[in-house]
mmCIF file of C-alpha atoms and ligand atoms in Angstrom:
data_model
loop_
_atom_site.group_PDB
_atom_site.id
_atom_site.type_symbol
_atom_site.label_atom_id
_atom_site.label_comp_id
_atom_site.label_asym_id
_atom_site.label_seq_id
_atom_site.Cartn_x
_atom_site.Cartn_y
_atom_site.Cartn_z
ATOM 1 C CA MET A 3 -13.907 -12.644 3.445
ATOM 2 C CA ALA A 4 -10.793 -11.366 5.143
ATOM 3 C CA ARG A 5 -10.929 -11.261 8.910
ATOM 4 C CA PHE A 6 -8.495 -10.344 11.653
ATOM 5 C CA HIS A 7 -6.033 -12.863 13.075
ATOM 6 C CA SER A 8 -3.538 -12.599 15.930
ATOM 7 C CA LEU A 9 0.127 -12.215 14.986
ATOM 8 C CA GLU A 10 2.907 -12.447 17.540
ATOM 9 C CA VAL A 11 5.582 -9.750 17.420
ATOM 10 C CA VAL A 12 8.835 -11.708 17.462
ATOM 11 C CA ASP A 13 11.238 -8.818 16.857
ATOM 12 C CA VAL A 14 11.239 -5.015 16.739
ATOM 13 C CA ARG A 15 14.401 -3.566 15.226
ATOM 14 C CA ARG A 16 15.177 0.135 14.975
ATOM 15 C CA GLU A 17 15.924 0.820 11.329
ATOM 16 C CA THR A 18 16.425 4.612 11.414
ATOM 17 C CA ARG A 19 15.765 7.215 14.092
ATOM 18 C CA ASP A 20 12.085 7.308 13.124
ATOM 19 C CA ALA A 21 11.377 3.856 11.654
ATOM 20 C CA VAL A 22 11.148 0.319 13.008
ATOM 21 C CA VAL A 23 11.051 -3.068 11.312
ATOM 22 C CA VAL A 24 8.612 -5.425 12.991
ATOM 23 C CA THR A 25 8.819 -9.200 12.481
ATOM 24 C CA LEU A 26 5.548 -11.059 12.967
ATOM 25 C CA LYS A 27 4.570 -14.683 13.321
ATOM 26 C CA PRO A 28 1.110 -16.051 12.540
ATOM 27 C CA ARG A 29 -0.313 -18.977 14.516
ATOM 28 C CA ALA A 30 0.383 -22.345 12.877
ATOM 29 C CA GLU A 31 -3.245 -22.670 11.737
ATOM 30 C CA ASP A 32 -3.067 -19.199 10.069
ATOM 31 C CA ALA A 33 0.235 -19.762 8.232
ATOM 32 C CA ALA A 34 -1.451 -20.430 4.863
ATOM 33 C CA ALA A 35 -3.635 -17.317 5.165
ATOM 34 C CA PHE A 36 -0.512 -15.171 5.638
ATOM 35 C CA ASP A 37 1.386 -16.634 2.677
ATOM 36 C CA PHE A 38 1.888 -13.319 0.856
ATOM 37 C CA THR A 39 2.787 -12.180 -2.643
ATOM 38 C CA GLN A 40 5.714 -9.736 -2.883
ATOM 39 C CA GLY A 41 4.461 -6.131 -2.692
ATOM 40 C CA GLN A 42 1.326 -6.867 -0.629
ATOM 41 C CA TYR A 43 0.371 -5.204 2.661
ATOM 42 C CA LEU A 44 -1.135 -6.124 6.040
ATOM 43 C CA THR A 45 -3.918 -4.162 7.715
ATOM 44 C CA PHE A 46 -3.727 -3.879 11.502
ATOM 45 C CA ARG A 47 -6.364 -2.743 13.955
ATOM 46 C CA ARG A 48 -5.905 -1.398 17.450
ATOM 47 C CA ASP A 49 -7.943 0.570 19.955
ATOM 48 C CA PHE A 50 -6.698 4.058 20.817
ATOM 49 C CA ASP A 51 -8.676 5.601 23.706
ATOM 50 C CA GLY A 52 -11.682 3.456 22.893
ATOM 51 C CA GLU A 53 -11.616 4.178 19.158
ATOM 52 C CA GLU A 54 -10.591 1.468 16.718
ATOM 53 C CA LEU A 55 -7.954 2.554 14.200
ATOM 54 C CA ARG A 56 -6.987 0.482 11.180
ATOM 55 C CA ARG A 57 -3.722 1.069 9.387
ATOM 56 C CA SER A 58 -2.012 -0.757 6.506
ATOM 57 C CA TYR A 59 1.727 -1.520 6.288
ATOM 58 C CA SER A 60 3.456 -3.137 3.330
ATOM 59 C CA ILE A 61 5.373 -6.350 3.821
ATOM 60 C CA CYS A 62 9.087 -5.685 3.335
ATOM 61 C CA ALA A 63 10.236 -9.336 3.466
ATOM 62 C CA GLY A 64 10.983 -11.287 0.307
ATOM 63 C CA LYS A 65 9.056 -14.481 -0.427
ATOM 64 C CA ASP A 66 12.050 -16.627 0.442
ATOM 65 C CA GLU A 67 12.816 -15.113 3.836
ATOM 66 C CA GLY A 68 10.349 -17.366 5.614
ATOM 67 C CA CYS A 69 8.926 -14.578 7.765
ATOM 68 C CA LEU A 70 6.541 -11.647 7.781
ATOM 69 C CA LYS A 71 8.094 -8.216 8.272
ATOM 70 C CA VAL A 72 6.748 -4.676 8.017
ATOM 71 C CA GLY A 73 8.605 -1.352 8.188
ATOM 72 C CA ILE A 74 6.771 1.419 10.046
ATOM 73 C CA LYS A 75 7.944 5.003 9.711
ATOM 74 C CA LYS A 76 6.814 7.489 12.339
ATOM 75 C CA VAL A 77 4.513 10.175 10.934
ATOM 76 C CA GLU A 78 4.608 13.397 12.976
ATOM 77 C CA GLY A 79 1.536 13.342 15.216
ATOM 78 C CA GLY A 80 0.463 9.988 13.746
ATOM 79 C CA ALA A 81 -1.393 7.696 16.128
ATOM 80 C CA PHE A 82 -0.498 4.178 15.005
ATOM 81 C CA SER A 83 2.996 4.834 13.631
ATOM 82 C CA THR A 84 4.080 6.707 16.769
ATOM 83 C CA TRP A 85 2.708 3.965 19.003
ATOM 84 C CA ALA A 86 4.483 1.289 16.935
ATOM 85 C CA ASN A 87 7.785 3.200 17.038
ATOM 86 C CA GLU A 88 7.669 3.959 20.732
ATOM 87 C CA ASN A 89 5.729 1.161 22.414
ATOM 88 C CA LEU A 90 5.706 -2.021 20.378
ATOM 89 C CA SER A 91 7.951 -4.812 21.617
ATOM 90 C CA SER A 92 8.619 -8.539 21.216
ATOM 91 C CA GLY A 93 5.922 -10.753 22.670
ATOM 92 C CA ASP A 94 3.103 -8.277 21.872
ATOM 93 C CA ILE A 95 0.157 -9.499 19.844
ATOM 94 C CA LEU A 96 -1.091 -7.506 16.828
ATOM 95 C CA GLU A 97 -4.393 -8.083 15.058
ATOM 96 C CA ALA A 98 -4.062 -8.157 11.258
ATOM 97 C CA MET A 99 -6.016 -9.106 8.171
ATOM 98 C CA PRO A 100 -4.324 -11.508 5.734
ATOM 99 C CA PRO A 101 -2.135 -9.921 3.022
ATOM 100 C CA MET A 102 -3.893 -7.870 0.349
ATOM 101 C CA GLY A 103 -2.997 -5.681 -2.597
ATOM 102 C CA LYS A 104 -2.059 -5.937 -6.241
ATOM 103 C CA PHE A 105 1.238 -4.062 -6.323
ATOM 104 C CA PHE A 106 3.159 -6.851 -8.043
ATOM 105 C CA LEU A 107 3.746 -8.582 -11.344
ATOM 106 C CA PRO A 108 3.372 -12.381 -11.466
ATOM 107 C CA LEU A 109 6.835 -13.976 -11.430
ATOM 108 C CA ALA A 110 8.180 -15.546 -14.623
ATOM 109 C CA PRO A 111 11.497 -17.311 -13.842
ATOM 110 C CA GLU A 112 12.270 -17.901 -17.540
ATOM 111 C CA LEU A 113 12.063 -14.211 -18.510
ATOM 112 C CA ASP A 114 14.831 -11.636 -18.723
ATOM 113 C CA ARG A 115 13.103 -8.477 -17.471
ATOM 114 C CA HIS A 116 14.278 -5.011 -16.507
ATOM 115 C CA TYR A 117 12.280 -3.619 -13.613
ATOM 116 C CA LEU A 118 12.438 0.024 -12.646
ATOM 117 C CA GLY A 119 11.381 1.071 -9.135
ATOM 118 C CA PHE A 120 10.830 4.505 -7.597
ATOM 119 C CA ALA A 121 10.492 4.767 -3.821
ATOM 120 C CA GLY A 122 10.040 7.820 -1.636
ATOM 121 C CA GLY A 123 10.798 7.423 2.100
ATOM 122 C CA SER A 124 8.795 4.566 3.632
ATOM 123 C CA GLY A 125 7.566 3.746 0.103
ATOM 124 C CA ILE A 126 10.616 1.484 -0.073
ATOM 125 C CA THR A 127 8.857 -1.277 1.911
ATOM 126 C CA PRO A 128 6.839 -2.987 -0.868
ATOM 127 C CA LEU A 129 9.664 -2.352 -3.344
ATOM 128 C CA LEU A 130 12.167 -4.109 -1.093
ATOM 129 C CA SER A 131 9.893 -7.161 -1.024
ATOM 130 C CA ILE A 132 9.568 -7.077 -4.816
ATOM 131 C CA ILE A 133 13.325 -6.560 -5.352
ATOM 132 C CA LYS A 134 14.327 -9.455 -3.083
ATOM 133 C CA THR A 135 11.757 -11.788 -4.595
ATOM 134 C CA VAL A 136 12.425 -10.921 -8.228
ATOM 135 C CA LEU A 137 16.213 -11.185 -7.897
ATOM 136 C CA ALA A 138 15.906 -14.571 -6.178
ATOM 137 C CA ARG A 139 13.216 -16.079 -8.374
ATOM 138 C CA GLU A 140 13.853 -14.536 -11.805
ATOM 139 C CA PRO A 141 17.569 -15.255 -12.239
ATOM 140 C CA LYS A 142 17.840 -13.439 -15.581
ATOM 141 C CA SER A 143 16.006 -10.257 -14.514
ATOM 142 C CA ARG A 144 17.539 -7.054 -13.184
ATOM 143 C CA PHE A 145 16.246 -4.147 -11.133
ATOM 144 C CA THR A 146 17.022 -0.418 -11.108
ATOM 145 C CA LEU A 147 15.850 1.405 -7.970
ATOM 146 C CA VAL A 148 15.618 5.190 -7.668
ATOM 147 C CA TYR A 149 15.193 5.911 -3.967
ATOM 148 C CA ALA A 150 14.328 9.398 -2.692
ATOM 149 C CA ASN A 151 14.946 10.501 0.898
ATOM 150 C CA ARG A 152 15.523 13.701 2.796
ATOM 151 C CA GLN A 153 19.027 12.794 3.967
ATOM 152 C CA ILE A 154 21.324 9.789 4.396
ATOM 153 C CA SER A 155 20.284 9.176 8.000
ATOM 154 C CA SER A 156 16.622 8.752 7.005
ATOM 155 C CA ILE A 157 17.282 6.056 4.361
ATOM 156 C CA MET A 158 15.477 2.883 5.406
ATOM 157 C CA PHE A 159 17.138 -0.471 4.528
ATOM 158 C CA ARG A 160 20.315 1.235 3.292
ATOM 159 C CA GLU A 161 22.616 -1.590 4.412
ATOM 160 C CA GLU A 162 20.268 -4.302 3.226
ATOM 161 C CA LEU A 163 20.197 -2.736 -0.249
ATOM 162 C CA GLU A 164 24.008 -2.612 -0.296
ATOM 163 C CA ASP A 165 24.121 -6.305 0.684
ATOM 164 C CA LEU A 166 21.667 -7.157 -2.096
ATOM 165 C CA LYS A 167 23.819 -5.302 -4.632
ATOM 166 C CA ASN A 168 26.780 -7.440 -3.598
ATOM 167 C CA LEU A 169 24.787 -10.654 -3.526
ATOM 168 C CA TYR A 170 23.291 -10.088 -6.992
ATOM 169 C CA LEU A 171 26.295 -8.461 -8.660
ATOM 170 C CA GLY A 172 25.303 -6.407 -11.699
ATOM 171 C CA ARG A 173 21.586 -7.154 -11.336
ATOM 172 C CA LEU A 174 20.585 -4.448 -8.850
ATOM 173 C CA SER A 175 21.497 -0.798 -9.191
ATOM 174 C CA VAL A 176 20.397 1.773 -6.643
ATOM 175 C CA LEU A 177 20.359 5.523 -7.289
ATOM 176 C CA HIS A 178 19.886 7.530 -4.089
ATOM 177 C CA VAL A 179 18.313 10.963 -4.523
ATOM 178 C CA LEU A 180 18.648 13.126 -1.397
ATOM 179 C CA GLU A 181 16.504 16.202 -0.921
ATOM 180 C CA SER A 182 18.639 18.140 1.535
ATOM 181 C CA GLU A 183 22.107 16.651 1.308
ATOM 182 C CA ALA A 184 24.487 17.540 -1.514
ATOM 183 C CA GLN A 185 26.048 14.631 -3.428
ATOM 184 C CA GLU A 186 28.942 14.465 -5.885
ATOM 185 C CA ILE A 187 26.552 14.325 -8.833
ATOM 186 C CA ASP A 188 24.107 17.277 -8.840
ATOM 187 C CA LEU A 189 21.380 15.187 -10.433
ATOM 188 C CA PHE A 190 21.091 13.151 -7.220
ATOM 189 C CA THR A 191 20.334 16.147 -5.011
ATOM 190 C CA GLY A 192 16.820 17.623 -4.634
ATOM 191 C CA ARG A 193 13.324 16.279 -5.236
ATOM 192 C CA ILE A 194 12.284 13.944 -8.008
ATOM 193 C CA ASP A 195 10.372 16.128 -10.445
ATOM 194 C CA ALA A 196 9.965 16.336 -14.220
ATOM 195 C CA GLU A 197 13.412 17.906 -14.689
ATOM 196 C CA LYS A 198 15.160 15.276 -12.580
ATOM 197 C CA MET A 199 13.357 12.531 -14.475
ATOM 198 C CA GLU A 200 14.683 13.978 -17.751
ATOM 199 C CA GLY A 201 18.208 13.894 -16.332
ATOM 200 C CA LEU A 202 17.793 10.307 -15.152
ATOM 201 C CA PHE A 203 16.583 9.191 -18.572
ATOM 202 C CA LYS A 204 19.335 11.100 -20.344
ATOM 203 C CA HIS A 205 22.253 9.844 -18.287
ATOM 204 C CA TRP A 206 21.301 6.777 -16.232
ATOM 205 C CA ILE A 207 18.201 4.868 -17.314
ATOM 206 C CA ASP A 208 17.397 3.567 -20.785
ATOM 207 C CA ALA A 209 13.594 3.826 -20.791
ATOM 208 C CA THR A 210 13.304 1.560 -23.831
ATOM 209 C CA SER A 211 14.786 -1.346 -21.872
ATOM 210 C CA VAL A 212 12.206 -1.118 -19.040
ATOM 211 C CA ASP A 213 9.490 -3.766 -18.900
ATOM 212 C CA THR A 214 7.611 -2.591 -15.812
ATOM 213 C CA ALA A 215 7.926 0.334 -13.398
ATOM 214 C CA PHE A 216 6.771 0.307 -9.760
ATOM 215 C CA ILE A 217 6.189 3.609 -7.960
ATOM 216 C CA CYS A 218 5.508 4.071 -4.247
ATOM 217 C CA GLY A 219 5.874 7.403 -2.482
ATOM 218 C CA PRO A 220 4.191 10.762 -1.902
ATOM 219 C CA GLU A 221 1.409 11.524 -4.389
ATOM 220 C CA PRO A 222 3.036 14.508 -6.208
ATOM 221 C CA MET A 223 6.251 12.543 -6.717
ATOM 222 C CA MET A 224 4.298 9.574 -8.075
ATOM 223 C CA LEU A 225 2.394 11.751 -10.560
ATOM 224 C CA ALA A 226 5.576 13.430 -11.853
ATOM 225 C CA ILE A 227 7.295 10.057 -12.296
ATOM 226 C CA ALA A 228 4.314 8.459 -14.035
ATOM 227 C CA ALA A 229 4.004 11.407 -16.453
ATOM 228 C CA ALA A 230 7.719 11.173 -17.323
ATOM 229 C CA LEU A 231 7.507 7.409 -17.816
ATOM 230 C CA ARG A 232 4.581 7.844 -20.202
ATOM 231 C CA GLU A 233 6.471 10.525 -22.113
ATOM 232 C CA HIS A 234 9.303 8.039 -22.528
ATOM 233 C CA GLY A 235 7.066 5.431 -24.052
ATOM 234 C CA LEU A 236 5.799 3.306 -21.160
ATOM 235 C CA SER A 237 2.112 2.386 -21.337
ATOM 236 C CA ASP A 238 -0.248 2.586 -18.347
ATOM 237 C CA ALA A 239 -0.171 -1.208 -18.136
ATOM 238 C CA GLN A 240 3.604 -1.042 -17.550
ATOM 239 C CA ILE A 241 3.308 1.386 -14.614
ATOM 240 C CA LYS A 242 2.175 0.116 -11.204
ATOM 241 C CA PHE A 243 1.369 2.394 -8.250
ATOM 242 C CA GLU A 244 1.002 1.972 -4.515
ATOM 243 C CA LEU A 245 -0.261 5.023 -2.680
ATOM 244 C CA PHE A 246 0.223 5.198 1.110
ATOM 245 C CA ALA A 247 -1.906 8.211 1.939
ATOM 246 C CA SER A 248 -4.136 10.682 0.228
ATOM 247 C CA GLY A 249 -5.869 12.983 2.663
ATOM 248 C CA GLN A 250 -6.325 9.954 4.892
ATOM 249 C CA PRO A 251 -8.531 10.938 7.822
ATOM 250 C CA GLY A 252 -6.644 11.276 11.080
ATOM 251 C CA ARG A 253 -8.187 10.337 14.367
ATOM 252 C CA ALA A 254 -11.338 12.438 14.106
ATOM 253 C CA LYS A 255 -14.492 10.338 14.177
ATOM 254 C CA ALA A 256 -16.790 10.449 11.157
ATOM 255 C CA LYS A 257 -19.994 12.401 11.757
ATOM 256 C CA ALA A 258 -22.602 10.178 13.351
ATOM 257 C CA VAL A 259 -25.816 9.763 11.376
ATOM 258 C CA SER A 260 -28.734 8.902 13.582
ATOM 259 C CA ALA A 261 -30.506 5.637 12.884
ATOM 260 C CA ASN A 262 -33.842 7.520 12.588
ATOM 261 C CA VAL A 263 -32.583 9.850 9.881
ATOM 262 C CA ALA A 264 -31.179 6.913 7.985
ATOM 263 C CA ALA A 265 -34.403 4.957 8.242
ATOM 264 C CA ASN A 266 -36.954 7.731 7.646
ATOM 265 C CA GLY A 267 -35.283 10.158 5.231
ATOM 266 C CA ALA A 268 -35.641 9.738 1.492
ATOM 267 C CA GLY A 269 -32.729 7.545 0.637
ATOM 268 C CA THR A 270 -31.671 4.188 -0.669
ATOM 269 C CA THR A 271 -32.467 0.663 0.330
ATOM 270 C CA ALA A 272 -29.240 -1.278 0.139
ATOM 271 C CA THR A 273 -29.171 -5.061 0.024
ATOM 272 C CA VAL A 274 -25.705 -6.317 0.840
ATOM 273 C CA THR A 275 -24.258 -9.827 0.754
ATOM 274 C CA LEU A 276 -21.274 -10.499 3.002
ATOM 275 C CA ASP A 277 -19.888 -13.912 3.891
ATOM 276 C CA GLY A 278 -22.892 -15.609 2.287
ATOM 277 C CA ALA A 279 -25.488 -13.709 4.372
ATOM 278 C CA THR A 280 -27.706 -11.001 2.832
ATOM 279 C CA ARG A 281 -29.001 -7.987 4.786
ATOM 280 C CA SER A 282 -30.963 -4.857 3.857
ATOM 281 C CA PHE A 283 -30.628 -1.387 5.370
ATOM 282 C CA HIS A 284 -31.289 2.263 4.525
ATOM 283 C CA ILE A 285 -28.760 4.855 3.403
ATOM 284 C CA PRO A 286 -29.683 8.548 3.548
ATOM 285 C CA ARG A 287 -29.462 10.250 0.143
ATOM 286 C CA GLU A 288 -26.549 12.428 1.213
ATOM 287 C CA GLY A 289 -23.595 12.297 3.521
ATOM 288 C CA GLN A 290 -23.102 8.632 4.361
ATOM 289 C CA SER A 291 -20.976 6.236 2.372
ATOM 290 C CA LEU A 292 -22.137 2.721 1.614
ATOM 291 C CA LEU A 293 -19.422 1.394 3.949
ATOM 292 C CA ASP A 294 -20.390 3.675 6.850
ATOM 293 C CA ALA A 295 -24.051 2.777 6.372
ATOM 294 C CA ALA A 296 -23.164 -0.935 6.415
ATOM 295 C CA LEU A 297 -21.094 -0.506 9.588
ATOM 296 C CA ALA A 298 -23.903 1.539 11.200
ATOM 297 C CA ALA A 299 -26.228 -1.376 10.401
ATOM 298 C CA SER A 300 -23.793 -3.639 12.324
ATOM 299 C CA LEU A 301 -22.418 -5.425 9.263
ATOM 300 C CA ASP A 302 -18.813 -6.509 9.744
ATOM 301 C CA ALA A 303 -17.817 -4.977 6.397
ATOM 302 C CA PRO A 304 -14.062 -4.934 5.647
ATOM 303 C CA TYR A 305 -12.137 -1.664 5.463
ATOM 304 C CA ALA A 306 -8.808 -0.080 6.341
ATOM 305 C CA CYS A 307 -7.949 3.427 5.058
ATOM 306 C CA LYS A 308 -11.482 4.786 4.385
ATOM 307 C CA ALA A 309 -9.753 7.086 1.898
ATOM 308 C CA GLY A 310 -10.076 5.230 -1.411
ATOM 309 C CA VAL A 311 -6.438 4.160 -1.276
ATOM 310 C CA CYS A 312 -6.169 0.543 -0.178
ATOM 311 C CA SER A 313 -9.106 -1.395 -1.782
ATOM 312 C CA THR A 314 -9.812 -3.456 1.362
ATOM 313 C CA CYS A 315 -13.476 -2.323 1.151
ATOM 314 C CA ARG A 316 -13.967 -3.503 -2.449
ATOM 315 C CA ALA A 317 -17.394 -4.876 -3.408
ATOM 316 C CA LYS A 318 -19.431 -5.386 -6.582
ATOM 317 C CA VAL A 319 -22.593 -3.488 -7.468
ATOM 318 C CA LEU A 320 -25.135 -5.933 -8.940
ATOM 319 C CA GLU A 321 -28.082 -3.528 -9.222
ATOM 320 C CA GLY A 322 -28.496 0.256 -8.957
ATOM 321 C CA GLU A 323 -25.973 3.044 -9.345
ATOM 322 C CA VAL A 324 -23.410 4.699 -7.127
ATOM 323 C CA GLU A 325 -20.971 7.566 -7.378
ATOM 324 C CA MET A 326 -17.390 6.956 -6.265
ATOM 325 C CA ALA A 327 -15.878 10.090 -4.750
ATOM 326 C CA VAL A 328 -12.250 8.930 -4.856
ATOM 327 C CA ASN A 329 -10.572 5.943 -6.447
ATOM 328 C CA HIS A 330 -6.843 5.457 -6.053
ATOM 329 C CA ALA A 331 -7.048 1.676 -5.851
ATOM 330 C CA LEU A 332 -9.221 0.045 -8.519
ATOM 331 C CA GLU A 333 -8.065 -0.558 -12.079
ATOM 332 C CA ASP A 334 -10.277 0.634 -14.944
ATOM 333 C CA TYR A 335 -11.267 -2.937 -15.838
ATOM 334 C CA GLU A 336 -12.510 -3.533 -12.280
ATOM 335 C CA VAL A 337 -14.637 -0.368 -12.376
ATOM 336 C CA ARG A 338 -16.063 -1.469 -15.746
ATOM 337 C CA ALA A 339 -16.948 -4.834 -14.199
ATOM 338 C CA GLY A 340 -18.966 -3.082 -11.464
ATOM 339 C CA TYR A 341 -16.445 -3.126 -8.596
ATOM 340 C CA VAL A 342 -16.461 -0.165 -6.230
ATOM 341 C CA LEU A 343 -14.679 1.090 -3.133
ATOM 342 C CA THR A 344 -17.549 1.087 -0.655
ATOM 343 C CA CYS A 345 -15.832 3.675 1.587
ATOM 344 C CA GLN A 346 -16.106 6.148 -1.310
ATOM 345 C CA CYS A 347 -19.542 5.101 -2.621
ATOM 346 C CA PHE A 348 -22.647 7.239 -2.468
ATOM 347 C CA PRO A 349 -25.883 5.787 -3.902
ATOM 348 C CA LEU A 350 -27.639 7.468 -6.828
ATOM 349 C CA THR A 351 -30.648 5.128 -7.030
ATOM 350 C CA GLU A 352 -33.367 4.151 -4.570
ATOM 351 C CA LYS A 353 -32.355 0.522 -4.724
ATOM 352 C CA LEU A 354 -28.866 -0.868 -4.495
ATOM 353 C CA VAL A 355 -27.748 -4.494 -4.516
ATOM 354 C CA VAL A 356 -24.125 -5.120 -3.601
ATOM 355 C CA THR A 357 -21.989 -8.145 -2.842
ATOM 356 C CA TYR A 358 -18.657 -8.382 -1.041
ATOM 357 C CA ASP A 359 -18.412 -12.066 -1.939
ATOM 358 C CA GLU A 360 -17.492 -11.930 -5.667
HETATM 359 C C1 FAD B 410 -1.618 0.135 1.167
HETATM 360 C C2 FAD B 410 -0.832 0.958 2.184
HETATM 361 C C3 FAD B 410 0.428 0.532 2.573
HETATM 362 C C4 FAD B 410 1.175 1.283 3.509
HETATM 363 N N1 FAD B 410 2.424 0.840 3.859
HETATM 364 C C5 FAD B 410 3.159 1.554 4.750
HETATM 365 C C6 FAD B 410 4.474 1.108 5.124
HETATM 366 O O1 FAD B 410 4.948 0.064 4.668
HETATM 367 N N2 FAD B 410 5.181 1.855 6.012
HETATM 368 C C7 FAD B 410 4.676 3.013 6.551
HETATM 369 O O2 FAD B 410 5.361 3.638 7.385
HETATM 370 N N3 FAD B 410 3.421 3.462 6.205
HETATM 371 C C8 FAD B 410 2.661 2.750 5.335
HETATM 372 N N4 FAD B 410 1.395 3.179 5.008
HETATM 373 C C9 FAD B 410 0.848 4.381 5.677
HETATM 374 C C10 FAD B 410 0.183 3.937 7.005
HETATM 375 O O3 FAD B 410 -0.943 3.108 6.730
HETATM 376 C C11 FAD B 410 -0.353 5.110 7.837
HETATM 377 O O4 FAD B 410 -1.137 5.937 7.015
HETATM 378 C C12 FAD B 410 0.738 5.942 8.460
HETATM 379 O O5 FAD B 410 1.588 5.125 9.276
HETATM 380 C C13 FAD B 410 0.124 7.043 9.355
HETATM 381 O O6 FAD B 410 -0.747 6.462 10.317
HETATM 382 P P1 FAD B 410 -0.848 7.075 11.774
HETATM 383 O O7 FAD B 410 -1.976 6.396 12.487
HETATM 384 O O8 FAD B 410 0.476 7.058 12.441
HETATM 385 O O9 FAD B 410 -1.196 8.604 11.507
HETATM 386 P P2 FAD B 410 -2.666 9.314 11.565
HETATM 387 O O10 FAD B 410 -3.034 9.455 13.002
HETATM 388 O O11 FAD B 410 -3.579 8.570 10.658
HETATM 389 O O12 FAD B 410 -2.330 10.678 10.890
HETATM 390 C C14 FAD B 410 -1.666 11.763 11.486
HETATM 391 C C15 FAD B 410 -1.458 12.858 10.468
HETATM 392 O O13 FAD B 410 -0.512 12.463 9.474
HETATM 393 C C16 FAD B 410 -1.029 12.536 8.146
HETATM 394 N N5 FAD B 410 -0.547 11.309 7.454
HETATM 395 C C17 FAD B 410 -1.141 10.101 7.429
HETATM 396 N N6 FAD B 410 -0.409 9.213 6.740
HETATM 397 C C18 FAD B 410 0.684 9.863 6.311
HETATM 398 C C19 FAD B 410 1.819 9.471 5.557
HETATM 399 N N7 FAD B 410 1.986 8.193 5.085
HETATM 400 N N8 FAD B 410 2.762 10.410 5.306
HETATM 401 C C20 FAD B 410 2.611 11.681 5.772
HETATM 402 N N9 FAD B 410 1.554 12.112 6.491
HETATM 403 C C21 FAD B 410 0.600 11.213 6.751
HETATM 404 C C22 FAD B 410 -2.517 12.525 8.316
HETATM 405 O O14 FAD B 410 -3.172 13.266 7.289
HETATM 406 C C23 FAD B 410 -2.708 13.200 9.679
HETATM 407 O O15 FAD B 410 -2.738 14.594 9.564
HETATM 408 C C24 FAD B 410 0.637 2.461 4.064
HETATM 409 C C25 FAD B 410 -0.649 2.882 3.671
HETATM 410 C C26 FAD B 410 -1.377 2.152 2.752
HETATM 411 C C27 FAD B 410 -2.753 2.612 2.350
HETATM 412 S S1 FES B 411 -11.105 1.248 3.005
HETATM 413 FE FE1 FES B 411 -9.300 1.652 1.827
HETATM 414 S S2 FES B 411 -10.142 2.041 -0.135
HETATM 415 FE FE2 FES B 411 -11.892 1.851 1.097
#
């Protein structure tokens, strides 16, 4: 089971006015645990005024860079991202779980693939990792990136993308779409919506040549892109998503449920296996997720977003039934196999048997 490890901050570089790139170094004994796959993310934890916050950030380094790097964009009023942009410096120690996530396609050096990527704002981070890795390790493949930003000054990794285009001549093309800055070609000004997607397919991208598309950005943009890709013949299996936020709770604490209510009210008896140890506890019939009930019972259950986005809290239901309120992270085949996001799970039966270990 994933646990937190200390990472040393070895560099903090300002990327744009409101984004930093943080380079991290695991301890020698943790190096293997932090050997990532392109497109994965790290989950950090830190105390803010006595309350622990956990936040995930995608690795933006390629597999061959020999380091761990994340790009953190400041969200207005955001606790962790503001702190990272304003206070983090070299020599600091951050606590992080080993890399997680399935926003990647296994590499196949012998194949000649055309990847299509769509990034909105900080959604470029996992795509940059994928682009660098694919171009280096699949010498016959090429990548087309459509990258949406408000204006030129907010484009993260602009120079690095230019350098990659020069390094891999003809194998990387980047189309910048700017919301509030006019460009020579009208199609590249405004938001990416259904109409813009039509224009891109008509003039710039041959959908029939695309093997796999990666999308990471704001939810409405992702939905519009996915719908257009499907209309142009891509199957769901060819479209991969990474969602950064979806009504993610801010700093407000979840409502406390008293131990007495949990124990005495009509509810569910949950039996949970974590790290080889099995424990039982009660969950009230309404209002408390399986994850929150496990944490209230002092189980060290894994989680990050608590919003059904990241899948850190994944477990398997072996007996009983649950309802999942939100699922932005699990694939259909995982749900069919009994996997659930415990942060979004509410029991429907009096008995529930769950394992985090499978
Ligand atoms: C798998 C995954 C990977 C991620 N990778 C990255 C990354 O590489 N770079 C990066 O900068 N962020 C990334 N994020 C988003 C990041 O985890 C945080 O959600 C974000 O930095 C805001 O956290 P905060 O503590 O600063 O704000 P909070 O204190 O949590 O929130 C403050 C306010 O901002 C809103 N908000 C929260 N997140 C966002 C957002 N992303 N955009 C707009 N409004 C938001 C909240 O609803 C709230 O009202 C990723 C998220 C996930 C789930
Ligand atoms: S903690 Fe992120 S999906 Fe449950």
